[in-house]
PDB file of C-alpha atoms in Angstrom:
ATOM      1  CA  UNK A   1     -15.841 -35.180  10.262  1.00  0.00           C
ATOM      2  CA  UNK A   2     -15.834 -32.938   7.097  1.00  0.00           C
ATOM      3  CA  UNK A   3     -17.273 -29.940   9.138  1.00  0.00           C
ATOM      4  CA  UNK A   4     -14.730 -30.547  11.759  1.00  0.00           C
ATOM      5  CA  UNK A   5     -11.996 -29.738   9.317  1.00  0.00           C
ATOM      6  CA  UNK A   6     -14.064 -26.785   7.511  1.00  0.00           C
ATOM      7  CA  UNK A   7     -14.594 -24.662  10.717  1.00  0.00           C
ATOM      8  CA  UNK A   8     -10.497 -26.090  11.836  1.00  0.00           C
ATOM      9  CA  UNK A   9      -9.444 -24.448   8.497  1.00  0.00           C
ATOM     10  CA  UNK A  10     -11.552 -21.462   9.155  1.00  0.00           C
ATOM     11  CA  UNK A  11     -10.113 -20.860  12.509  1.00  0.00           C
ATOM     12  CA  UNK A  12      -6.637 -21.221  11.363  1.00  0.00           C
ATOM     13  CA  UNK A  13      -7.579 -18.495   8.088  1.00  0.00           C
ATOM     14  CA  UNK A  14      -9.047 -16.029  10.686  1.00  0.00           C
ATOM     15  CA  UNK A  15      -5.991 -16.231  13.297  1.00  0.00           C
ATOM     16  CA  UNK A  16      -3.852 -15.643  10.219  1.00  0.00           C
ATOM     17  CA  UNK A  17      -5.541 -12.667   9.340  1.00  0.00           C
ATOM     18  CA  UNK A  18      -5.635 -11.629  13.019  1.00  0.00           C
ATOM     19  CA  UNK A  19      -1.851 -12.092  13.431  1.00  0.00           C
ATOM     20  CA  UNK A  20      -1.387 -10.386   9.841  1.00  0.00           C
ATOM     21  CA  UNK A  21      -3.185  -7.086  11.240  1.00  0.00           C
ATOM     22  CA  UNK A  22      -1.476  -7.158  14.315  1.00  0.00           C
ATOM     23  CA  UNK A  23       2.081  -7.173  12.900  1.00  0.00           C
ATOM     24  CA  UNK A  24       1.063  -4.391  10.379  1.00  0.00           C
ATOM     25  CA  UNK A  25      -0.154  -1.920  13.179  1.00  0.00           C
ATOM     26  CA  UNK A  26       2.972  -3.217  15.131  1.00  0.00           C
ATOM     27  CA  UNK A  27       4.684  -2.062  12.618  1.00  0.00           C
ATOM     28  CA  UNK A  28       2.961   1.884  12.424  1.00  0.00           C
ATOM     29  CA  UNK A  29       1.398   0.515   9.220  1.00  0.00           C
ATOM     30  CA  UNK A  30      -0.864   3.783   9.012  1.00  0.00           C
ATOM     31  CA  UNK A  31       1.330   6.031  11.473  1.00  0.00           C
ATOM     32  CA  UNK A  32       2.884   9.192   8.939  1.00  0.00           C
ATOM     33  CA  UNK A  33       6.445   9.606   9.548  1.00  0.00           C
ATOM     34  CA  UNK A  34       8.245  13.140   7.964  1.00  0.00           C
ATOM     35  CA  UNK A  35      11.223  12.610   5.814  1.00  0.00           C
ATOM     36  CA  UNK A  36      14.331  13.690   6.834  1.00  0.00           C
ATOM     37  CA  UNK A  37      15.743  16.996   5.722  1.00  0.00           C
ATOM     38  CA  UNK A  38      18.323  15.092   4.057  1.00  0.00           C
ATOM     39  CA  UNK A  39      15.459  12.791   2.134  1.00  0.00           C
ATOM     40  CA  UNK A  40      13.864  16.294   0.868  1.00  0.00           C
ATOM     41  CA  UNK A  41      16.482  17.537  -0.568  1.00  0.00           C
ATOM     42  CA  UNK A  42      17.608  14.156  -2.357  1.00  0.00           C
ATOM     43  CA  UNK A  43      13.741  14.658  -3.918  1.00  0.00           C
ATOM     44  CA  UNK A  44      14.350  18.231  -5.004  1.00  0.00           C
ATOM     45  CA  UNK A  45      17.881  17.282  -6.082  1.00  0.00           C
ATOM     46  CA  UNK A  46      16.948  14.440  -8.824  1.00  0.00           C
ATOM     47  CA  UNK A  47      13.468  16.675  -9.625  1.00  0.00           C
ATOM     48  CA  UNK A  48      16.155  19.808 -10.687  1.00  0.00           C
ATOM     49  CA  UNK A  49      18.722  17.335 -12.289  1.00  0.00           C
ATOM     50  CA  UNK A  50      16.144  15.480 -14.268  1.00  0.00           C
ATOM     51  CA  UNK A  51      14.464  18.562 -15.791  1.00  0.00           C
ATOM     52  CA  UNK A  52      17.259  21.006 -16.142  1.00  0.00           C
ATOM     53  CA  UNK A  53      20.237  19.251 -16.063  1.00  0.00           C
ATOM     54  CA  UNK A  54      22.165  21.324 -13.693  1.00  0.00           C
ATOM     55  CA  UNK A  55      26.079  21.083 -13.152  1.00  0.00           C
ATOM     56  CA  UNK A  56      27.679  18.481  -9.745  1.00  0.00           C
ATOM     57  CA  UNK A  57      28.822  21.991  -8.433  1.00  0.00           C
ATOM     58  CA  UNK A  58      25.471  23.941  -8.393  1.00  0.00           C
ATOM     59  CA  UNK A  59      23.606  20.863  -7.229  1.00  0.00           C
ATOM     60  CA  UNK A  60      25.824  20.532  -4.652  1.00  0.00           C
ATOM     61  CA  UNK A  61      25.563  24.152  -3.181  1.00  0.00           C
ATOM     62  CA  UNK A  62      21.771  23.438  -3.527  1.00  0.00           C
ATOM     63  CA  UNK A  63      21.539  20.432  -1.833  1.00  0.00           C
ATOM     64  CA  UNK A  64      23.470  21.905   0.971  1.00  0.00           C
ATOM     65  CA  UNK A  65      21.230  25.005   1.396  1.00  0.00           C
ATOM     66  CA  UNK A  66      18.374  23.229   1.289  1.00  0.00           C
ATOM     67  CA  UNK A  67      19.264  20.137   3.999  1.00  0.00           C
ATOM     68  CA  UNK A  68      20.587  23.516   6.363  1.00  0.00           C
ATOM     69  CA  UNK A  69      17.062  25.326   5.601  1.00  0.00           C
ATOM     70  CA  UNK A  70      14.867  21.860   6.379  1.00  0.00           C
ATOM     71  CA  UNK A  71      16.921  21.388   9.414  1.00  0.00           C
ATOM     72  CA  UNK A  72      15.860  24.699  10.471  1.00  0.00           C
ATOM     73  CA  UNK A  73      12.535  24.385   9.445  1.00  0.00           C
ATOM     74  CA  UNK A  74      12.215  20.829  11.316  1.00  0.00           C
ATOM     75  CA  UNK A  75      13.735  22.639  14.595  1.00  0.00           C
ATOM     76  CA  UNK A  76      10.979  25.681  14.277  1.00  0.00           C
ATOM     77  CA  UNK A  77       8.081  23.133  13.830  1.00  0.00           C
ATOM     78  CA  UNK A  78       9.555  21.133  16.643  1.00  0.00           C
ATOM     79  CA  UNK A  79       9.920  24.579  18.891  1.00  0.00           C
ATOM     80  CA  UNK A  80       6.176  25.507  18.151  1.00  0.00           C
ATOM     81  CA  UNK A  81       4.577  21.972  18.610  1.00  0.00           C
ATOM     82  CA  UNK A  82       6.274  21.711  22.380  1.00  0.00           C
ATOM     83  CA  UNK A  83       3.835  23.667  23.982  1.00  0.00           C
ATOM     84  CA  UNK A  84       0.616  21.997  22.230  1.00  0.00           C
ATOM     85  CA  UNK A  85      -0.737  22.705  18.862  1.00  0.00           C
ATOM     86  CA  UNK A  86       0.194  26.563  17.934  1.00  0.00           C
ATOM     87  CA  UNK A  87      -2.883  28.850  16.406  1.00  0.00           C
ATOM     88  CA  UNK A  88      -2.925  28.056  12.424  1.00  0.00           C
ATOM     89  CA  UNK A  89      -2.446  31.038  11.318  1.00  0.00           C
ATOM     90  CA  UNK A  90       0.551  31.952  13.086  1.00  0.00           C
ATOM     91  CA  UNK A  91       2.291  27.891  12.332  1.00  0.00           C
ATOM     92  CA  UNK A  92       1.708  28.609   8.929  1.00  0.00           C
ATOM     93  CA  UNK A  93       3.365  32.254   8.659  1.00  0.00           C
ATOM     94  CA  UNK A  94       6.107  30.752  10.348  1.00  0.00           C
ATOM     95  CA  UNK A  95       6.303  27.590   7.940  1.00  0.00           C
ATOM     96  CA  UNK A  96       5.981  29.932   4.737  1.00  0.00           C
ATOM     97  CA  UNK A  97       8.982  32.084   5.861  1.00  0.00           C
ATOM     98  CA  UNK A  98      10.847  28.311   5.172  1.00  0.00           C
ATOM     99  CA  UNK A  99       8.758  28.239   1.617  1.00  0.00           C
ATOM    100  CA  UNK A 100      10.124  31.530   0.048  1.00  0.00           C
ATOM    101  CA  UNK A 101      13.094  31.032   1.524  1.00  0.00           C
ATOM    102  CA  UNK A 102      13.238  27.891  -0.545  1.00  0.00           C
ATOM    103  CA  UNK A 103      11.852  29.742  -3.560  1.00  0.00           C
ATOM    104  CA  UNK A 104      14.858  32.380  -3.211  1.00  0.00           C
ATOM    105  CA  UNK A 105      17.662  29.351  -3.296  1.00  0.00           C
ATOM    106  CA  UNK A 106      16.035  28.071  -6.352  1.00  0.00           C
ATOM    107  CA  UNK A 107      15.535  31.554  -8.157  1.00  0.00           C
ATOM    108  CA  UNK A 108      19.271  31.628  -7.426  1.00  0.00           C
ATOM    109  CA  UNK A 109      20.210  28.553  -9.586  1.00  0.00           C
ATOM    110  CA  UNK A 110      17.820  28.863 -12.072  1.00  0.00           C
ATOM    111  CA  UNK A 111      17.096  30.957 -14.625  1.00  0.00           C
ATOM    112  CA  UNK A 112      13.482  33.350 -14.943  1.00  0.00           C
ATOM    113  CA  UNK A 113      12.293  30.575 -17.373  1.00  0.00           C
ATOM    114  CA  UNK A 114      13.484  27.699 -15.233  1.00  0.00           C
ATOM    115  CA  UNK A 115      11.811  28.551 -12.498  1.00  0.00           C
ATOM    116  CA  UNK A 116       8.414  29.351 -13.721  1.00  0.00           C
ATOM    117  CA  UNK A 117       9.032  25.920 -14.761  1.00  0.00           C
ATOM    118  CA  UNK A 118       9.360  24.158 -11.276  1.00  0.00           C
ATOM    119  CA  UNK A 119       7.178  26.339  -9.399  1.00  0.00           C
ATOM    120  CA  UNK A 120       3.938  25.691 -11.955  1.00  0.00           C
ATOM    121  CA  UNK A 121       4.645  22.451 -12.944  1.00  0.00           C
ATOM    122  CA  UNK A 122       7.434  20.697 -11.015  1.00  0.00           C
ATOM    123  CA  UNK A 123       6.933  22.153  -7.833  1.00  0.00           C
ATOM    124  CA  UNK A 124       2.706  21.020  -7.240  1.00  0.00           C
ATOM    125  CA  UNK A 125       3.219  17.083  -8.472  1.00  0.00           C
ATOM    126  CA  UNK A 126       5.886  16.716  -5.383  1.00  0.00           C
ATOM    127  CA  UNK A 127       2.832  17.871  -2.664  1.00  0.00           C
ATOM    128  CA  UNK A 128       1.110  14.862  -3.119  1.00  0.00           C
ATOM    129  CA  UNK A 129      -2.155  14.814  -2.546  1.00  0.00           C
ATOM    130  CA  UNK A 130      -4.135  16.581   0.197  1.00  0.00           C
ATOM    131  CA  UNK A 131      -6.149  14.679   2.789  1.00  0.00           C
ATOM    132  CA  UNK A 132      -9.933  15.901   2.763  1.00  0.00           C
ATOM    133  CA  UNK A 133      -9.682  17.543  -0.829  1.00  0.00           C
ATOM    134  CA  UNK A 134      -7.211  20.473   0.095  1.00  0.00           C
ATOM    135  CA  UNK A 135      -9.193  22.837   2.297  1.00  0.00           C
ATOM    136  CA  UNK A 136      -9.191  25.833   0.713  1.00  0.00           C
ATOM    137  CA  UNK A 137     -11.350  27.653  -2.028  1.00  0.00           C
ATOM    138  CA  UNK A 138     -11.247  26.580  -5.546  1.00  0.00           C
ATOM    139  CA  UNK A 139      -8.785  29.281  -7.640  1.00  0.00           C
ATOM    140  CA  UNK A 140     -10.581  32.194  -8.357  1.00  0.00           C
ATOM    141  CA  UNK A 141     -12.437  32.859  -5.082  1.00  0.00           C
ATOM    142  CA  UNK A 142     -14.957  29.667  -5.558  1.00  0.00           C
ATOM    143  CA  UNK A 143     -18.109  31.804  -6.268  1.00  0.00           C
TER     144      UNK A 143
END
């Protein structure tokens, strides 16, 4: 009788577990989903206000060229990824034209000091971190 209600209980913990897994990748549980051009810009917008402490006006005119550049940038990615996976090199000379054009609305707003600012400090901690350790060589070459 007792081991009845053992291996009962232990069928009802696994089907748990089972229907817990299957609602999660129901769900897209591991699945990566881009933020919105909008969402991107919200992140830049409180990372500039927090740090500098920029006026409603200038973070407005920010916010604005930066949702119009990431809508842009989302259209090009979209345009290259229709016919298959472009070559590497040439997605990501396409995706840093987006990068320094981002670089050139924020060298508009802030000053020399500012900037240096975001771009060695700010700028890095919003990446997150890479999958597989980056990629690329160490700084300085890696030899």
């Amino acid at each position: 009788m007792h081991n009845q209600y053992f291996m009962k209980k232990v069928l009802f913990m696994f089907a748990a577990c089972f229907s817990l897994a299957l609602t999660l990748s129901a769900q897209g549980g591991g699945g990566f989903q881009r933020r919105t051009a909008e969402e991107r810009a919200a992140a830049i917008h409180q990372k500039l206000d927090s740090a500098f402490k920029l006026d409603a006006a200038t973070l407005a005119k920010v916010d604005t060229a930066l949702v119009t550049l990431y809508k842009a940038q989302d259209a090009k990615r979209q345009e290259m990824m229709a016919g298959g996976m472009p070559d590497r090199e040439t997605f990501q000379a396409e995706m840093k034209k987006f990068s320094d054009a981002q670089a050139e609305i924020l060298k508009a707003v802030l000053n020399k000091d500012q900037y240096e600012i975001w771009k060695e400090k700010i700028a890095p901690s919003m990446r997150g971190p890479r999958p597989g350790g980056g990629g690329g060589p160490p700084p300085g070459g890696g030899n």
